[in-house]
Coordinates of C-alpha atoms in Angstrom, one line a residue:
M1 CA 0.0 0.0 0.0
R2 CA 1.1 3.5 -0.7
I3 CA -0.4 4.6 2.6
Q4 CA 2.3 4.9 5.3
P5 CA 0.3 4.8 8.6
R6 CA 3.2 5.5 10.9
Q7 CA 4.4 8.6 9.1
Q8 CA 0.8 9.8 8.5
L9 CA -0.1 9.3 12.2
L10 CA 3.0 11.2 13.3
E11 CA 2.1 14.1 11.0
S12 CA -1.5 14.0 12.3
W13 CA -0.4 14.0 15.9
R14 CA 1.9 17.0 15.2
A15 CA -1.1 18.9 13.8
V16 CA -3.5 17.8 16.6
A17 CA -1.0 19.0 19.2
R18 CA -0.3 22.3 17.5
T19 CA -4.0 23.0 17.0
S20 CA -5.2 21.9 20.5
L21 CA -2.6 23.7 22.6
Q22 CA -2.5 27.4 22.1
K23 CA -0.6 29.7 24.4
G24 CA -0.4 27.0 27.0
T25 CA -4.2 26.4 27.0
W26 CA -6.1 23.4 25.6
V27 CA -8.5 24.6 22.9
W28 CA -11.6 22.4 22.4
E29 CA -13.4 24.4 19.7
G30 CA -13.8 22.8 16.3
R31 CA -16.4 23.5 13.6
R32 CA -19.3 22.7 15.8
Q33 CA -20.4 24.1 19.2
R34 CA -18.7 22.1 21.9
N35 CA -20.4 18.9 22.8
S36 CA -19.7 15.5 24.3
I37 CA -19.1 13.9 20.9
S38 CA -16.8 16.5 19.3
D39 CA -14.6 16.8 22.4
A40 CA -14.3 13.0 22.6
E41 CA -13.4 12.9 18.9
Q42 CA -10.6 15.4 19.6
L43 CA -9.3 13.3 22.5
L44 CA -9.5 10.1 20.5
C45 CA -7.2 11.7 17.9
L46 CA -4.5 11.1 20.5
M47 CA -5.9 8.4 22.7
G48 CA -6.8 6.1 19.9
P49 CA -3.4 5.5 18.4
A50 CA -1.8 5.7 21.9
T51 CA -3.8 2.7 23.1
E52 CA -4.3 0.7 19.9
V53 CA -0.9 0.9 18.2
P54 CA 1.8 -0.4 20.6
T55 CA 4.6 1.8 19.1
F56 CA 2.6 4.9 19.8
K57 CA 2.0 4.3 23.6
L58 CA 2.3 7.2 25.9
D59 CA 1.6 5.6 29.3
Q60 CA 5.2 4.5 29.9
P61 CA 7.4 7.6 29.4
N62 CA 10.7 5.6 29.4
E63 CA 9.5 3.6 26.4
T64 CA 8.1 6.5 24.3
A65 CA 9.5 6.3 20.8
E66 CA 11.7 9.3 19.8
D67 CA 9.7 10.2 16.7
V68 CA 6.5 10.1 18.8
E69 CA 8.0 12.4 21.4
R70 CA 9.1 14.8 18.6
A71 CA 5.6 14.8 17.1
L72 CA 4.1 15.9 20.4
E73 CA 6.8 18.2 21.5
V74 CA 4.3 21.1 21.7
L75 CA 2.6 19.3 24.6
G76 CA 6.0 18.6 26.4
D77 CA 8.5 15.8 26.7
S78 CA 7.8 12.1 27.2
V79 CA 7.1 12.7 30.9
E80 CA 5.0 15.9 30.5
V81 CA 2.7 14.6 27.7
P82 CA 0.9 11.9 29.7
Q83 CA 0.6 14.3 32.6
R84 CA -1.0 16.9 30.4
L85 CA -3.3 14.3 29.0
V86 CA -4.5 13.5 32.5
Q87 CA -5.4 17.2 33.0
V88 CA -7.3 17.4 29.7
I89 CA -9.1 14.1 30.2
Q90 CA -10.2 15.2 33.7
E91 CA -11.5 18.5 32.2
Y92 CA -13.6 16.5 29.6
L93 CA -15.0 14.1 32.2
T94 CA -16.0 16.9 34.6
T95 CA -17.6 19.0 31.8
Y96 CA -20.2 16.5 30.6
I97 CA -21.9 15.8 33.9
D98 CA -25.0 17.2 35.5
E99 CA -25.2 19.2 38.8
D100 CA -25.2 15.9 40.7
G101 CA -22.1 14.6 39.0
R102 CA -23.9 12.1 36.7
P103 CA -22.5 11.7 33.1
T104 CA -24.5 13.3 30.3
F105 CA -24.6 12.3 26.6
G106 CA -26.2 15.2 24.7
G107 CA -25.6 15.7 21.0
G108 CA -25.2 19.4 21.3
G109 CA -24.2 21.2 18.1
Y110 CA -24.4 17.9 16.1
F111 CA -28.2 18.3 16.2
T112 CA -29.7 20.4 13.4
S113 CA -33.3 21.0 12.5
V114 CA -34.9 19.3 9.5
D115 CA -36.1 22.6 8.0
G116 CA -33.0 24.6 8.9
A117 CA -35.1 27.6 9.8
Q118 CA -35.5 27.0 13.5
E119 CA -32.6 26.4 15.9
P120 CA -32.9 23.3 18.2
T121 CA -33.8 24.3 21.7
E122 CA -31.3 23.8 24.6
E123 CA -33.5 20.9 25.9
Q124 CA -33.2 19.2 22.5
R125 CA -29.4 19.8 22.4
S126 CA -29.2 18.0 25.7
L127 CA -31.0 14.9 24.4
D128 CA -29.0 11.7 24.8
V129 CA -27.8 10.2 21.5
V130 CA -26.3 6.9 20.6
D131 CA -23.3 8.5 18.9
S132 CA -22.3 9.9 22.3
F133 CA -22.8 6.5 24.0
A134 CA -20.7 4.8 21.4
I135 CA -17.8 7.2 21.3
S136 CA -17.8 7.4 25.1
I137 CA -17.3 3.6 25.3
R138 CA -14.3 3.8 23.0
L139 CA -12.8 6.8 24.8
T140 CA -13.4 5.6 28.4
L141 CA -11.9 2.2 27.7
A142 CA -8.8 3.9 26.3
I143 CA -8.6 6.2 29.3
I144 CA -9.0 3.4 31.8
G145 CA -6.4 1.3 30.1
F146 CA -4.0 4.3 29.9
A147 CA -4.6 5.2 33.6
K148 CA -4.0 1.6 34.8
V149 CA -0.6 1.4 33.1
F150 CA 0.5 5.0 33.7
R151 CA -0.3 4.8 37.5
R152 CA 2.3 2.0 37.9
V153 CA 5.2 4.2 36.9
L154 CA 4.2 7.2 39.1
T155 CA 5.8 8.0 42.4
R156 CA 4.2 11.4 43.3
Q157 CA 1.1 10.9 45.3
Q158 CA -0.7 13.9 43.8
L159 CA -0.2 12.5 40.3
R160 CA -1.3 9.0 41.4
D161 CA -4.5 10.6 42.9
D162 CA -5.2 12.5 39.7
V163 CA -4.8 9.4 37.6
R164 CA -7.0 7.4 40.0
R165 CA -9.6 10.1 39.8
I166 CA -9.9 10.1 35.9
E167 CA -10.1 6.3 36.1
E168 CA -13.0 6.5 38.4
L169 CA -14.8 9.2 36.3
A170 CA -14.1 7.3 33.1
S171 CA -15.5 4.1 34.6
Q172 CA -18.7 6.0 35.7
R173 CA -19.1 7.4 32.2
L174 CA -18.5 3.9 30.7
T175 CA -21.3 2.5 32.9
G176 CA -23.6 5.3 31.8
A177 CA -22.9 4.8 28.2
M178 CA -23.5 1.0 28.4
I179 CA -26.8 1.6 30.1
G180 CA -27.7 4.1 27.4
L181 CA -27.0 1.6 24.7
M182 CA -29.2 -0.9 26.6
R183 CA -32.1 1.5 26.6
S184 CA -31.6 2.5 22.9
F185 CA -31.8 -1.0 21.5
T186 CA -35.1 -1.8 19.9
V187 CA -37.0 -4.5 17.9
Y188 CA -39.3 -3.1 15.3
V189 CA -42.2 -5.5 14.4
L190 CA -43.9 -4.9 11.1
D191 CA -47.0 -6.1 9.3
P192 CA -45.7 -7.6 6.0
D193 CA -48.7 -6.0 4.2
S194 CA -47.9 -2.6 5.5
P195 CA -45.8 -0.2 3.3
E196 CA -42.8 -0.6 5.6
G197 CA -43.1 -4.4 5.8
G198 CA -43.5 -4.4 2.0
N199 CA -40.3 -2.4 1.5
L200 CA -38.3 -4.8 3.7
L201 CA -39.6 -7.8 1.7
Q202 CA -39.0 -6.1 -1.6
M203 CA -35.4 -5.3 -0.7
I204 CA -34.5 -8.8 0.2
N205 CA -36.4 -10.4 -2.7
Q206 CA -33.7 -10.4 -5.3
S207 CA -34.9 -13.6 -6.9
R208 CA -38.4 -12.2 -7.6
L209 CA -40.2 -14.9 -5.6
S210 CA -43.9 -14.7 -4.9
R211 CA -44.9 -12.7 -1.9
S212 CA -45.9 -15.7 0.1
R213 CA -42.7 -17.5 -0.7
I214 CA -40.4 -14.6 0.3
R215 CA -42.4 -14.3 3.6
Q216 CA -41.8 -17.9 4.3
D217 CA -38.1 -17.7 3.5
F218 CA -37.7 -14.6 5.7
Q219 CA -39.3 -16.4 8.6
A220 CA -37.0 -19.4 8.1
G221 CA -33.9 -17.2 7.7
V222 CA -34.4 -15.3 10.9
E223 CA -36.1 -18.0 13.0
E224 CA -33.1 -18.4 15.4
I225 CA -32.7 -14.6 15.7
R226 CA -36.3 -14.2 16.6
A227 CA -36.1 -16.9 19.2
G228 CA -33.0 -15.1 20.7
L229 CA -34.8 -11.8 20.8
R230 CA -37.7 -13.2 22.7
D231 CA -35.3 -13.6 25.7
V232 CA -34.0 -10.1 25.5
T233 CA -36.0 -8.2 28.1
F234 CA -33.3 -6.5 30.2
G235 CA -33.5 -2.8 29.4
L236 CA -36.0 -3.5 26.6
G237 CA -39.2 -4.9 28.0
E238 CA -41.7 -7.0 26.2
V239 CA -41.9 -6.5 22.4
P240 CA -45.5 -6.8 21.2
D241 CA -46.1 -9.3 18.3
L242 CA -42.6 -10.6 18.2
D243 CA -44.0 -14.1 18.8
N244 CA -46.2 -13.7 15.8
D245 CA -44.4 -15.6 13.0
N246 CA -46.6 -13.9 10.4
K247 CA -44.9 -10.5 11.2
V248 CA -41.5 -9.3 9.9
F249 CA -39.1 -7.3 12.0
E250 CA -35.9 -5.4 12.3
C251 CA -33.6 -5.0 15.3
G252 CA -30.8 -2.6 16.1
W253 CA -30.4 0.8 17.7
S254 CA -32.5 3.9 17.5
W255 CA -31.0 7.4 17.6
G256 CA -31.4 7.7 21.3
I257 CA -33.2 6.3 24.3
T258 CA -36.4 4.9 23.0
K259 CA -39.8 6.2 24.1
G260 CA -41.1 4.1 27.0
A261 CA -37.7 2.3 27.5
P262 CA -37.7 0.8 31.0
R263 CA -35.0 1.7 33.5
V264 CA -32.1 -0.7 33.7
D265 CA -31.7 -2.4 37.1
T266 CA -28.2 -1.7 38.2
N267 CA -26.0 -1.5 41.3
A268 CA -24.0 1.3 39.8
E269 CA -24.4 4.7 41.5
G270 CA -24.5 8.1 39.9
I271 CA -26.1 7.1 36.6
L272 CA -28.8 9.2 35.0
Q273 CA -31.6 7.3 33.3
P274 CA -33.7 10.0 31.7
A275 CA -37.0 9.4 29.8
G276 CA -36.7 8.4 26.2
Y277 CA -38.2 10.1 23.2
A278 CA -36.6 8.3 20.2
L279 CA -38.8 6.3 17.8
A280 CA -38.5 2.6 18.8
A281 CA -37.1 1.6 15.4
P282 CA -33.5 0.9 14.3
Y283 CA -31.5 3.4 12.3
A284 CA -28.9 1.9 10.1
Y285 CA -26.3 4.5 11.1
F286 CA -26.7 4.3 14.8
T287 CA -26.9 0.5 14.6
A288 CA -23.6 0.4 12.8
V289 CA -22.0 2.9 15.2
A290 CA -23.2 0.9 18.2
L291 CA -21.9 -2.4 16.8
D292 CA -18.5 -0.9 15.9
C293 CA -17.9 0.5 19.4
M294 CA -19.1 -2.6 21.3
Q295 CA -16.3 -4.8 19.8
H296 CA -14.0 -2.8 22.1
L297 CA -16.0 -4.0 25.1
F298 CA -15.3 -7.6 24.1
S299 CA -11.7 -7.2 22.9
E300 CA -8.7 -9.0 24.2
R301 CA -7.2 -5.8 25.5
T302 CA -10.3 -5.1 27.6
R303 CA -10.0 -8.6 29.1
L304 CA -6.3 -8.7 29.7
L305 CA -6.2 -5.3 31.4
G306 CA -9.3 -5.9 33.4
L307 CA -11.0 -2.7 32.3
L308 CA -14.5 -3.7 33.3
D309 CA -15.8 -3.9 36.9
D310 CA -18.3 -6.6 38.0
E311 CA -21.3 -4.5 37.1
Q312 CA -19.9 -3.5 33.7
Q313 CA -19.2 -7.2 33.0
R314 CA -22.9 -7.9 33.7
L315 CA -24.0 -5.2 31.3
A316 CA -21.4 -6.3 28.7
R317 CA -22.9 -9.8 28.7
A318 CA -26.4 -8.3 28.1
L319 CA -25.0 -6.1 25.3
Q320 CA -23.1 -9.1 23.8
I321 CA -26.5 -10.8 23.3
R322 CA -27.8 -7.8 21.4
Y323 CA -24.6 -7.4 19.5
D324 CA -24.6 -11.0 18.3
L325 CA -28.3 -11.1 17.4
T326 CA -28.1 -7.7 15.6
L327 CA -24.9 -8.7 13.6
S328 CA -26.6 -11.9 12.6
Y329 CA -29.8 -10.2 11.6
W330 CA -28.2 -7.6 9.3
S331 CA -25.7 -10.0 7.8
T332 CA -28.6 -12.4 7.0
I333 CA -30.7 -9.7 5.5
A334 CA -27.9 -8.2 3.4
R335 CA -26.9 -11.6 2.0
F336 CA -30.4 -13.0 1.8
G337 CA -31.2 -15.6 -0.9
D338 CA -29.3 -17.8 -3.2
D339 CA -28.7 -15.4 -6.1
R340 CA -27.7 -11.8 -6.0
W341 CA -27.4 -10.3 -2.5
P342 CA -29.8 -7.5 -1.6
L343 CA -26.6 -5.6 -0.6
E344 CA -25.4 -5.9 -4.2
N345 CA -28.5 -4.1 -5.5
V346 CA -27.1 -0.6 -4.8
P347 CA -28.5 1.6 -3.3
W348 CA -29.9 0.1 -0.2
M349 CA -33.5 0.9 0.7
T350 CA -34.8 1.2 4.3
V351 CA -38.3 0.2 5.5
D352 CA -39.4 3.9 5.2
G353 CA -38.4 3.9 1.5
S354 CA -35.2 6.0 1.9
Q355 CA -32.5 5.0 -0.6
S356 CA -28.9 6.0 -0.6
D357 CA -25.4 4.8 -1.4
Y358 CA -24.6 5.8 2.2
L359 CA -27.1 3.2 3.5
S360 CA -25.4 0.6 1.3
L361 CA -22.1 1.5 2.9
L362 CA -23.5 1.3 6.4
V363 CA -25.1 -2.2 5.8
S364 CA -21.8 -3.3 4.2
S365 CA -20.0 -2.2 7.4
M366 CA -22.2 -4.5 9.5
V367 CA -21.6 -7.5 7.1
V368 CA -17.9 -6.9 7.2
L369 CA -17.9 -6.7 11.0
D370 CA -19.8 -10.0 11.1
M371 CA -17.2 -11.6 8.8
S372 CA -14.4 -10.2 11.0
V373 CA -15.8 -11.6 14.3
N374 CA -17.2 -14.8 12.9
R375 CA -15.7 -17.4 10.7
V376 CA -16.1 -16.7 7.0
E377 CA -17.8 -19.8 5.6
N378 CA -17.5 -18.9 1.9
E379 CA -14.2 -17.4 0.7
S380 CA -16.0 -15.6 -2.1
D381 CA -18.1 -13.5 0.4
P382 CA -15.4 -10.9 1.2
V383 CA -14.6 -10.6 -2.5
R384 CA -18.3 -9.8 -3.2
I385 CA -18.3 -7.2 -0.4
G386 CA -15.1 -5.7 -1.9
Q387 CA -16.9 -5.4 -5.3
V388 CA -19.7 -3.5 -3.6
L389 CA -17.2 -1.1 -2.0
E390 CA -15.5 -0.6 -5.4
E391 CA -18.9 0.3 -6.9
L392 CA -19.7 2.7 -4.1
A393 CA -16.3 4.4 -4.6
E394 CA -17.2 5.1 -8.2
R395 CA -20.8 6.1 -7.5
S396 CA -19.7 8.5 -4.8
R397 CA -17.2 10.2 -7.1
I398 CA -14.1 9.2 -5.1
T399 CA -12.5 7.1 -7.8
R400 CA -14.4 8.8 -10.7
R401 CA -14.7 12.5 -11.4
P402 CA -18.0 14.2 -11.0
I403 CA -20.3 14.3 -14.0
S404 CA -21.0 18.0 -13.5
D405 CA -20.7 20.8 -10.9
D406 CA -24.2 19.9 -9.6
D407 CA -23.6 16.1 -9.5
P408 CA -25.9 14.9 -6.7
A409 CA -23.2 12.3 -5.6
V410 CA -21.0 15.2 -4.4
A411 CA -23.6 16.0 -1.7
L412 CA -22.7 12.7 0.0
H413 CA -19.5 14.5 1.1
L414 CA -20.9 17.9 1.9
P415 CA -23.4 18.5 3.5
G416 CA -23.7 14.8 3.7
F417 CA -26.6 12.3 4.1
P418 CA -29.2 13.7 6.5
F419 CA -32.0 11.8 8.2
Q420 CA -34.6 13.0 10.7
L421 CA -34.7 11.9 14.3
D422 CA -38.3 10.9 14.9
G423 CA -39.5 11.8 18.4
S424 CA -37.0 14.6 18.9
E425 CA -39.8 17.2 18.5
E426 CA -41.7 15.8 21.5
V427 CA -39.6 17.8 24.0
G428 CA -40.6 21.0 22.3
G429 CA -38.9 22.5 19.2
P430 CA -38.4 21.5 15.6
M431 CA -37.9 18.0 14.3
L432 CA -34.2 17.3 14.6
S433 CA -31.8 16.0 11.9
W434 CA -28.5 14.2 11.9
E435 CA -26.0 14.7 9.0
L436 CA -23.4 12.1 8.0
A437 CA -20.5 13.5 6.1
D438 CA -17.9 10.7 6.5
F439 CA -18.5 8.6 3.5
S440 CA -14.9 8.5 2.3
T441 CA -13.5 7.5 5.7
Q442 CA -16.1 4.9 6.3
L443 CA -15.4 3.5 2.8
L444 CA -11.6 3.4 3.6
K445 CA -12.2 1.7 6.9
Q446 CA -14.3 -1.1 5.4
T447 CA -11.9 -1.6 2.5
L448 CA -9.1 -2.1 5.0
R449 CA -11.1 -4.6 6.9
V450 CA -12.0 -6.5 3.7
A451 CA -8.3 -6.5 2.7
G452 CA -7.7 -8.3 6.0
L453 CA -10.4 -10.9 5.3
V454 CA -9.5 -12.1 1.7
N455 CA -7.2 -15.1 1.5
R456 CA -5.6 -14.7 -2.0
V457 CA -2.8 -12.3 -2.8
D458 CA -4.4 -11.0 -6.0
Q459 CA -7.7 -10.3 -4.1
R460 CA -5.8 -8.4 -1.4
N461 CA -4.0 -6.4 -4.1
E462 CA -7.3 -5.3 -5.5
M463 CA -8.4 -4.1 -2.1
T464 CA -5.1 -2.4 -1.3
N465 CA -5.3 -0.6 -4.7
L466 CA -8.7 0.7 -3.7
V467 CA -7.3 1.7 -0.3
D468 CA -4.6 3.7 -2.1
E469 CA -7.2 5.5 -4.3
V470 CA -9.5 6.4 -1.4
W471 CA -6.5 7.5 0.7
E472 CA -5.3 9.8 -2.1
H473 CA -8.8 11.3 -2.1
I474 CA -8.7 11.9 1.7
T475 CA -5.2 13.4 1.6
R476 CA -6.3 16.0 -0.9
R477 CA -9.0 17.1 1.5
R478 CA -6.5 18.0 4.2
I479 CA -6.5 21.6 5.4
E480 CA -3.3 23.2 3.9
Q481 CA -3.3 26.6 5.6
G482 CA -4.3 28.2 8.9
P483 CA -4.2 27.0 12.5
A484 CA -5.6 23.6 11.6
A485 CA -3.2 22.9 8.8
G486 CA -2.5 19.1 8.6
L487 CA -6.0 18.2 9.8
W488 CA -9.3 17.8 8.0
D489 CA -11.7 18.6 6.2
Q490 CA -11.7 20.6 3.0
P491 CA -13.8 18.8 0.4
S492 CA -13.8 21.8 -1.9
A493 CA -10.2 21.0 -2.7
I494 CA -11.6 18.1 -4.7
Y495 CA -15.0 19.4 -5.6
P496 CA -14.6 23.0 -6.6
A497 CA -18.3 23.6 -6.8
L498 CA -18.6 23.1 -3.0
P499 CA -18.1 26.2 -0.8
P500 CA -14.8 26.3 1.1
S501 CA -15.1 25.0 4.6
D502 CA -14.3 26.7 7.9
E503 CA -10.5 27.0 8.7
A504 CA -11.3 25.4 12.1
P505 CA -10.6 21.6 12.3
S506 CA -13.4 19.1 11.8
W507 CA -12.7 16.7 14.7
Y508 CA -15.6 14.6 13.3
Y509 CA -13.7 13.9 10.1
S510 CA -10.1 14.1 11.5
E511 CA -10.8 11.4 14.2
R512 CA -12.2 9.1 11.5
V513 CA -9.1 9.6 9.3
I514 CA -6.9 8.8 12.3
S515 CA -9.0 5.7 13.1
C516 CA -8.4 4.5 9.5
L517 CA -4.7 5.0 9.9
V518 CA -4.8 2.8 13.0
A519 CA -6.6 0.2 11.0
A520 CA -4.0 0.4 8.3
A521 CA -1.2 0.0 10.8
N522 CA -2.8 -3.1 12.3
L523 CA -3.3 -4.6 8.8
I524 CA 0.3 -4.0 7.9
D525 CA 1.3 -5.5 11.3
S526 CA -0.6 -8.7 10.6
P527 CA 1.1 -11.8 9.1
P528 CA 1.5 -11.8 5.3
L529 CA -0.9 -14.0 3.2
R530 CA 0.3 -17.6 2.8
S531 CA 0.0 -18.6 -0.9
P532 CA -0.3 -22.3 -1.4
V533 CA 1.7 -22.0 -4.6
L534 CA 4.5 -20.3 -2.8
I535 CA 4.4 -22.8 0.1
N536 CA 4.7 -25.6 -2.5
H537 CA 7.6 -23.9 -4.3
A538 CA 9.4 -23.2 -1.0
T539 CA 8.9 -26.8 0.2
Q540 CA 10.5 -28.1 -3.0
L541 CA 13.4 -25.7 -2.7
L542 CA 13.9 -26.6 0.9
A543 CA 13.8 -30.4 0.2
E544 CA 16.6 -30.0 -2.4
A545 CA 18.6 -27.8 -0.1
D546 CA 18.3 -30.2 2.8
H547 CA 19.4 -33.1 0.6
I548 CA 22.4 -31.3 -0.8
Y549 CA 23.4 -30.0 2.6
D550 CA 23.3 -33.6 3.9
Q551 CA 25.5 -34.7 1.0
E552 CA 28.0 -32.0 1.8
L553 CA 28.1 -33.1 5.5
L554 CA 28.8 -36.7 4.3
R555 CA 31.5 -35.7 1.9
I556 CA 33.4 -33.2 4.0
S557 CA 36.8 -34.5 5.1
A558 CA 38.2 -34.4 8.5
D559 CA 40.9 -32.0 7.4
A560 CA 38.5 -29.5 5.8
G561 CA 39.5 -25.9 6.4
P562 CA 37.7 -23.6 8.9
S563 CA 36.1 -21.5 6.1
M564 CA 34.3 -24.6 4.7
R565 CA 33.1 -25.7 8.1
E566 CA 31.9 -22.2 8.9
A567 CA 30.0 -22.1 5.5
L568 CA 28.3 -25.4 6.3
K569 CA 27.4 -24.1 9.8
S570 CA 25.8 -21.0 8.3
A571 CA 23.9 -23.1 5.8
G572 CA 22.6 -25.3 8.5
A573 CA 21.3 -22.3 10.5
S574 CA 19.6 -20.9 7.4
L575 CA 17.9 -24.2 6.7
R576 CA 16.6 -24.4 10.3
R577 CA 15.2 -20.9 10.0
A578 CA 13.6 -21.7 6.7
H579 CA 11.9 -24.8 8.3
D580 CA 10.6 -22.6 11.2
V581 CA 9.0 -20.0 8.9
I582 CA 7.8 -21.9 5.9
R583 CA 4.1 -22.0 7.0
T584 CA 3.9 -18.3 8.0
R585 CA 6.4 -16.8 5.6
P586 CA 6.9 -19.1 2.6
G587 CA 8.5 -16.5 0.5
T588 CA 11.2 -15.9 3.1
A589 CA 11.7 -19.7 3.5
G590 CA 12.1 -20.1 -0.2
A591 CA 14.6 -17.2 -0.4
L592 CA 16.6 -18.8 2.4
A593 CA 16.6 -22.2 0.7
A594 CA 17.6 -20.6 -2.6
Q595 CA 20.6 -18.8 -0.9
V596 CA 21.7 -22.0 0.8
L597 CA 21.6 -23.8 -2.6
V598 CA 23.8 -21.1 -4.1
D599 CA 26.3 -21.3 -1.1
L600 CA 26.4 -25.1 -1.3
D601 CA 27.0 -25.0 -5.0
R602 CA 30.0 -22.7 -4.4
L603 CA 31.3 -25.1 -1.8
S604 CA 30.9 -28.0 -4.2
A605 CA 32.7 -26.1 -6.9
A606 CA 35.5 -25.2 -4.5
R607 CA 35.9 -28.8 -3.4
R608 CA 36.1 -30.0 -7.0
D609 CA 38.7 -27.4 -7.9
A610 CA 40.8 -28.4 -4.9
S611 CA 40.5 -32.1 -5.8
G612 CA 41.6 -31.3 -9.4
A613 CA 44.6 -29.3 -8.2
R614 CA 45.8 -32.3 -6.2

């Protein structure tokens, strides 16, 4: 890949540090009014790589890499940087709490009104939103892990107390976010003869089956999922008509706490459980966001560092059930039938009749996540997803130029794909809207994941070529001048018909780019693909090298010189190394075997020359 994640992460960190710390003061402002999501995105620009890429860790000052320290020199040296982070983290965690110290999860400036004429009220801006729950889970897990490790190297009691304090505050916020996700989960039961039920069946019916047949196939395909959902009552309550096999349904996350959502029974203290207003129906975006964040709850890092307390582990088990069922549902629906997948029929259509390439990308992300956490049964499935992503890259004018200045596809990038938040008007004020303007970063992230799923070198090359094209698009959108130079986002640099964006950084977009760089770093750090052809070739080379090596050992005379004995010793070491790595790095094993064959041939020639001279 042309993308160089380490270098790009260092450049991004340098820009984040320079933009965030001005005249010794941490500056939170971005393009939107401060809120719990934007501030978390700004922190994750640093905390994400620091906790997910080992060579970028900041919690052990003596082990901080030199280039990392140079990139963050605006914040201080390797000792001062984590201390400053502790201060900034504490400021964040004590900002988004109510008067009783309970965490809040309002969407703030990310809420806009549908008509654009009326501003959201303050009460509406304070409504809990799944985006805040999700990013809080990612951020607090990063903070708790950072604090646990950093505290071990501290000797000053005041610093140890400060670190323990942010760990406690982060844990409290984590619990609140997990409970919020519990109360935002929903199952939406539909009559198949209703317009919404009809849209669902139409979307999955790619084989043009009769209406009765597609209903039967749907029931059979989701039978186990329906059975599992019947047992999900913790934080959800009873779902009417779910037992009725004549009904169809969707499951996932609404935009916020659903209307009528019951309180979650918990032993945790200091957790606010406000009334819900969100329509009890899943939104593709918030479902994808919730699923993506929850994998951090179940990760190996979370288990090894013991980041969850007993109550959080109980909540995590309940969320795991929802996670598994929802992943299974959307993966089943997206790949329904024996012929063309519904997902391959771009654009995706939701039950309310909305259609967009962005919806196809969101559903793709859920299928890719399912393939990542569960075993891929059919090797062609990741390839088919990759082809969908390639088509979306073209349709969104990332790998193809716009048809005209008013090409509607450009609107996916700015202002983005909007959707209304049903129920938000019930607190008084206009109907609220949520805009998604991260199509390119979402596409890059899913392409990187698919590249890690394919098993053939040529297939991975196709995906990494797409990665390079999307990355080139993203780099051109970087801010070139002003205080936020080096960060994002300036889409008018690619689409001149768009108005220039504010010079302030978009933490929304910048954090997503940095998250993609982390994913790229992890892909590069994974073992290389093992080609069966290469393994066979290396095995044959190694067999010949072993045989000739044994022959040389047999023929060597007792009075052989030290140079010949040293050459044979080196050849033996290379052969042992080749045997050790042949299954994981067959190309390396083959190269070692080939070099041994060359060296042994030289020995043989030297021995023949010596024999002829005598």
